[in-house]
Amino acid sequence: MLTLREKYYDFDQISSKVFKCRRDDQFFTMKIVSILNEENQANNGVPYWIIREISILKELDHINIVRLIDVMTDGPDLFLVFEYLDNEFQADFLKNPKMFMYPQMKKEFLYQILNTVAYLHARKILLRDLRPENILVNVRTQVLKIALFGAARTFEAPLEAYSSSVGCLSYRSPEVLFQFGCEKYSTPNDVWAVGCIFGEMLLHRPLFSGPSDVELLDEIFTLLGTPTEETWPGVTSICGTCALMGPPQQPKDLAKEFPMLNPDGLDLLSKMLCLCPNYRISAEDAVKHPYFKGV
Amino acid sequence: MPLHHHLFLEETKMAHRYPKPLLDTLYCLEDHIHWEEEEQVDYNEYSNTTTTNTNSSNVVLLEHDLFWDHEELPSLLAKEHQNQLSNTLLQNNLVLASSREEAVEWILKVNARYSFSTLTAVLAVNYLDRFLFSFRFQNDNNDNNNNNNPWLTQLSAVACLSLAAKFEETHVPLFIDLQLEESKYLFEAKTVKRMEILVLSTLGWKMILVTPLHS
């Protein structure tokens, strides 16, 4: 087996843990993950989430997913070799000013995101933490790539490891917010996140931005109405303390909130932002929605 | 073979049939046993018992529902086939075959002890087989005068079971607890950790497996 430096060369540091490197005529992006010298891992070897996450990435082959090409070890470090995305690809795609000049491009990118989510869900993989920051786009070629490492989990993965990395709440679904502390992620949560990104594309600002879970829920209910046992069977038992629900609010008219959207688009958005996870549209069905006719 | 060895062998064979307390007293008499010699002979015993075990576990593997759609099934079957290994290598290398049998037995025991799922055992044995049969590993063995290093196989078994448990189970015991089940060797955490990494890179981090237990 070749060592790291025998296989890759011309290292060029991009950030503290990320390098650009070369093998033959091809460039790669190398991420360094220090895992094996962590104190708490001393007695139990390679952390389970690393094993799960890397083996998942190894199986995936999708144009819209940043591809993991190679995994090397050297001492306590893991070196993940990903496909190289040139300067034309920009992270945090919603911050790209060109995004907002072409409405058709937004639809194209939304389609690519949903298509990827459907691909992952078909393989029992959840994104859990889909955020615009992890999405890169090439505006010229209109290709979108999702960087999954650190985000994707299998359905069954236990959650302790992720609870500490709460970070951004904005894209969390109401069912996850209700069960804060004992989160049960599932496929509808990912669709909700895409719905939030859809809204953000249209409004040029985050759809929901609540700094805490309570405020975020309030924002959600202000737009979509407070759920009732009719719109979301079992909601009262899920939410536990109904203090989280706040005073009942009526849903707003999405057509007035999103005047730029045609009826098909409004229909898709409302189905993705359906409060009840069981009634929310699946990624697979969303890809087939009439809104995407002609994409 | 000296007489007391012979007697001991009879007793170890009995160990498979009689409950432990009965035999404990007999073991005490044999303080100066040369373990290595026994191992060699004991393998036959193991291969006999595992043949029946494999048959019964086949029955378990068949108890699943096959509700696949028409396109998915062939692709899954193709993937499953990729993970199956030919038996020729084991037939040609009896030493490897017997230490592998012993390692599989150990994996199944620990799997039962911690009530891991059947899939965990299937994964662990698959990792072990793919690791043992990898080209590089075979060569190493041949270089060592065909001495199969039983401790190396056992170390691989510990690492493979640990990896399988981490992949599949929600609670994974520490390395030290994983090794409670009787085995001739006890490996330090850092040794198992290094073996885990060797197994992962040898298998190319391909730890997801299509099995008949796939759901």
Short mmCIF file of C-alpha atoms in Angstrom, two decimals, chain A residues 1-175:
data_model
loop_
_atom_site.label_atom_id
_atom_site.label_comp_id
_atom_site.label_asym_id
_atom_site.label_seq_id
_atom_site.Cartn_x
_atom_site.Cartn_y
_atom_site.Cartn_z
CA MET A 1 0.00 0.00 0.00
CA LEU A 2 1.31 3.42 -0.94
CA THR A 3 1.76 5.97 1.79
CA LEU A 4 0.01 9.29 1.69
CA ARG A 5 2.99 11.19 0.34
CA GLU A 6 3.83 8.55 -2.22
CA LYS A 7 0.33 8.74 -3.61
CA TYR A 8 -0.43 12.47 -3.45
CA TYR A 9 1.79 15.49 -3.91
CA ASP A 10 1.82 19.24 -4.54
CA PHE A 11 -0.01 19.94 -1.32
CA ASP A 12 -1.46 23.40 -1.19
CA GLN A 13 -3.07 24.48 2.05
CA ILE A 14 -6.57 25.91 1.70
CA SER A 15 -7.52 26.08 5.37
CA SER A 16 -6.11 24.57 8.56
CA LYS A 17 -7.53 21.13 7.84
CA VAL A 18 -8.06 21.27 4.08
CA PHE A 19 -5.51 20.88 1.32
CA LYS A 20 -5.55 20.85 -2.42
CA CYS A 21 -3.33 18.08 -3.74
CA ARG A 22 -2.50 16.29 -6.94
CA ARG A 23 -2.14 12.78 -8.23
CA ASP A 24 -1.11 12.30 -11.84
CA ASP A 25 -2.98 14.99 -13.71
CA GLN A 26 -5.85 15.28 -11.33
CA PHE A 27 -6.49 17.60 -8.43
CA PHE A 28 -8.16 16.53 -5.21
CA THR A 29 -9.36 18.15 -2.04
CA MET A 30 -7.97 16.52 1.08
CA LYS A 31 -9.61 16.93 4.46
CA ILE A 32 -7.72 15.96 7.59
CA VAL A 33 -9.74 14.49 10.42
CA SER A 34 -7.89 13.90 13.66
CA ILE A 35 -9.76 11.13 15.34
CA LEU A 36 -7.52 8.61 16.90
CA ASN A 37 -5.73 10.62 19.52
CA GLU A 38 -8.81 11.96 21.19
CA GLU A 39 -8.80 11.13 24.88
CA ASN A 40 -12.25 9.65 24.97
CA GLN A 41 -11.49 7.35 22.05
CA ALA A 42 -8.42 5.89 23.70
CA ASN A 43 -10.26 2.81 24.91
CA ASN A 44 -12.46 2.15 21.99
CA GLY A 45 -10.60 2.83 18.79
CA VAL A 46 -12.07 4.35 15.67
CA PRO A 47 -15.26 6.28 16.55
CA TYR A 48 -18.43 4.62 15.30
CA TRP A 49 -19.69 7.68 13.44
CA ILE A 50 -16.48 7.88 11.41
CA ILE A 51 -16.90 4.24 10.37
CA ARG A 52 -20.53 4.77 9.43
CA GLU A 53 -20.09 8.06 7.70
CA ILE A 54 -17.11 7.09 5.58
CA SER A 55 -18.55 3.75 4.56
CA ILE A 56 -21.75 5.54 3.52
CA LEU A 57 -19.81 8.08 1.48
CA LYS A 58 -17.87 5.27 -0.17
CA GLU A 59 -21.11 3.79 -1.49
CA LEU A 60 -22.47 6.99 -2.94
CA ASP A 61 -22.06 7.87 -6.56
CA HIS A 62 -24.14 10.86 -7.49
CA ILE A 63 -23.32 13.89 -9.60
CA ASN A 64 -24.68 16.22 -6.93
CA ILE A 65 -22.70 14.77 -4.04
CA VAL A 66 -19.08 15.70 -3.45
CA ARG A 67 -17.46 12.34 -4.09
CA LEU A 68 -15.16 10.68 -1.58
CA ILE A 69 -12.40 9.07 -3.58
CA ASP A 70 -9.89 7.74 -1.12
CA VAL A 71 -9.28 7.34 2.60
CA MET A 72 -5.76 7.22 3.95
CA THR A 73 -4.47 6.92 7.49
CA ASP A 74 -1.27 8.24 8.91
CA GLY A 75 -0.72 8.12 12.64
CA PRO A 76 -3.70 9.57 14.47
CA ASP A 77 -5.05 11.30 11.37
CA LEU A 78 -7.48 10.31 8.70
CA PHE A 79 -7.09 11.85 5.27
CA LEU A 80 -10.26 12.02 3.23
CA VAL A 81 -9.61 12.59 -0.44
CA PHE A 82 -12.56 14.21 -2.17
CA GLU A 83 -13.14 15.22 -5.76
CA TYR A 84 -11.71 18.66 -6.34
CA LEU A 85 -14.15 21.46 -7.00
CA ASP A 86 -12.50 24.37 -8.77
CA ASN A 87 -12.96 28.06 -7.99
CA GLU A 88 -16.10 28.18 -10.03
CA PHE A 89 -17.84 26.23 -7.30
CA GLN A 90 -18.86 28.50 -4.49
CA ALA A 91 -19.97 27.33 -1.09
CA ASP A 92 -22.90 28.84 0.73
CA PHE A 93 -24.75 29.05 -2.54
CA LEU A 94 -27.53 31.33 -1.37
CA LYS A 95 -25.02 34.10 -0.78
CA ASN A 96 -24.08 34.07 -4.46
CA PRO A 97 -25.51 37.27 -6.03
CA LYS A 98 -25.85 35.62 -9.43
CA MET A 99 -28.33 33.19 -7.94
CA PHE A 100 -30.98 35.82 -7.88
CA MET A 101 -30.65 37.08 -11.40
CA TYR A 102 -32.13 34.00 -13.01
CA PRO A 103 -35.32 32.50 -11.55
CA GLN A 104 -34.96 29.47 -13.79
CA MET A 105 -31.60 28.70 -12.19
CA LYS A 106 -33.16 28.62 -8.71
CA LYS A 107 -35.62 26.02 -9.93
CA GLU A 108 -32.80 24.03 -11.51
CA PHE A 109 -30.83 24.02 -8.25
CA LEU A 110 -33.87 23.19 -6.12
CA TYR A 111 -34.51 20.25 -8.42
CA GLN A 112 -30.93 19.03 -8.03
CA ILE A 113 -31.16 19.26 -4.23
CA LEU A 114 -34.44 17.32 -4.11
CA ASN A 115 -33.10 14.75 -6.53
CA THR A 116 -30.09 14.18 -4.27
CA VAL A 117 -32.25 13.93 -1.16
CA ALA A 118 -34.47 11.37 -2.93
CA TYR A 119 -31.36 9.40 -3.93
CA LEU A 120 -30.14 9.36 -0.33
CA HIS A 121 -33.52 8.49 1.16
CA ALA A 122 -33.83 5.56 -1.25
CA ARG A 123 -30.58 4.31 0.32
CA LYS A 124 -31.81 4.90 3.86
CA ILE A 125 -29.49 7.80 4.40
CA LEU A 126 -30.58 10.98 6.15
CA LEU A 127 -28.98 14.35 5.73
CA ARG A 128 -30.19 15.66 9.08
CA ASP A 129 -28.24 18.85 8.76
CA LEU A 130 -28.87 20.18 5.27
CA ARG A 131 -27.87 23.84 5.15
CA PRO A 132 -27.02 26.24 2.32
CA GLU A 133 -23.46 26.48 3.69
CA ASN A 134 -22.89 22.83 2.73
CA ILE A 135 -24.15 23.33 -0.79
CA LEU A 136 -21.79 24.43 -3.54
CA VAL A 137 -22.83 25.63 -6.96
CA ASN A 138 -21.20 26.33 -10.27
CA VAL A 139 -23.32 29.08 -11.74
CA ARG A 140 -21.84 28.75 -15.23
CA THR A 141 -22.47 25.03 -15.67
CA GLN A 142 -25.46 25.04 -13.28
CA VAL A 143 -24.16 22.06 -11.35
CA LEU A 144 -24.81 21.84 -7.65
CA LYS A 145 -22.84 19.70 -5.17
CA ILE A 146 -23.73 18.83 -1.60
CA ALA A 147 -20.82 18.27 0.77
CA LEU A 148 -22.04 15.44 2.96
CA PHE A 149 -19.17 14.72 5.27
CA GLY A 150 -20.17 15.74 8.76
CA ALA A 151 -23.79 15.84 7.75
CA ALA A 152 -25.11 12.50 6.56
CA ARG A 153 -26.04 9.71 8.95
CA THR A 154 -27.69 6.37 8.55
CA PHE A 155 -31.20 6.06 9.88
CA GLU A 156 -30.23 4.06 12.90
CA ALA A 157 -27.26 6.08 14.10
CA PRO A 158 -27.47 7.08 17.74
CA LEU A 159 -27.56 10.76 18.37
CA GLU A 160 -25.30 11.64 21.30
CA ALA A 161 -22.50 12.69 19.00
CA TYR A 162 -24.61 15.19 17.12
CA SER A 163 -26.50 16.81 19.95
CA SER A 164 -23.55 18.99 20.86
CA SER A 165 -23.19 20.32 17.34
CA VAL A 166 -26.53 22.08 17.27
CA GLY A 167 -25.24 25.11 15.39
CA CYS A 168 -27.91 26.45 13.11
CA LEU A 169 -31.52 25.82 14.04
CA SER A 170 -33.14 27.56 11.09
CA TYR A 171 -33.66 24.46 8.98
CA ARG A 172 -35.00 22.22 11.72
CA SER A 173 -38.47 20.84 11.32
CA PRO A 174 -41.23 21.39 13.90
CA GLU A 175 -41.21 17.69 14.86
#
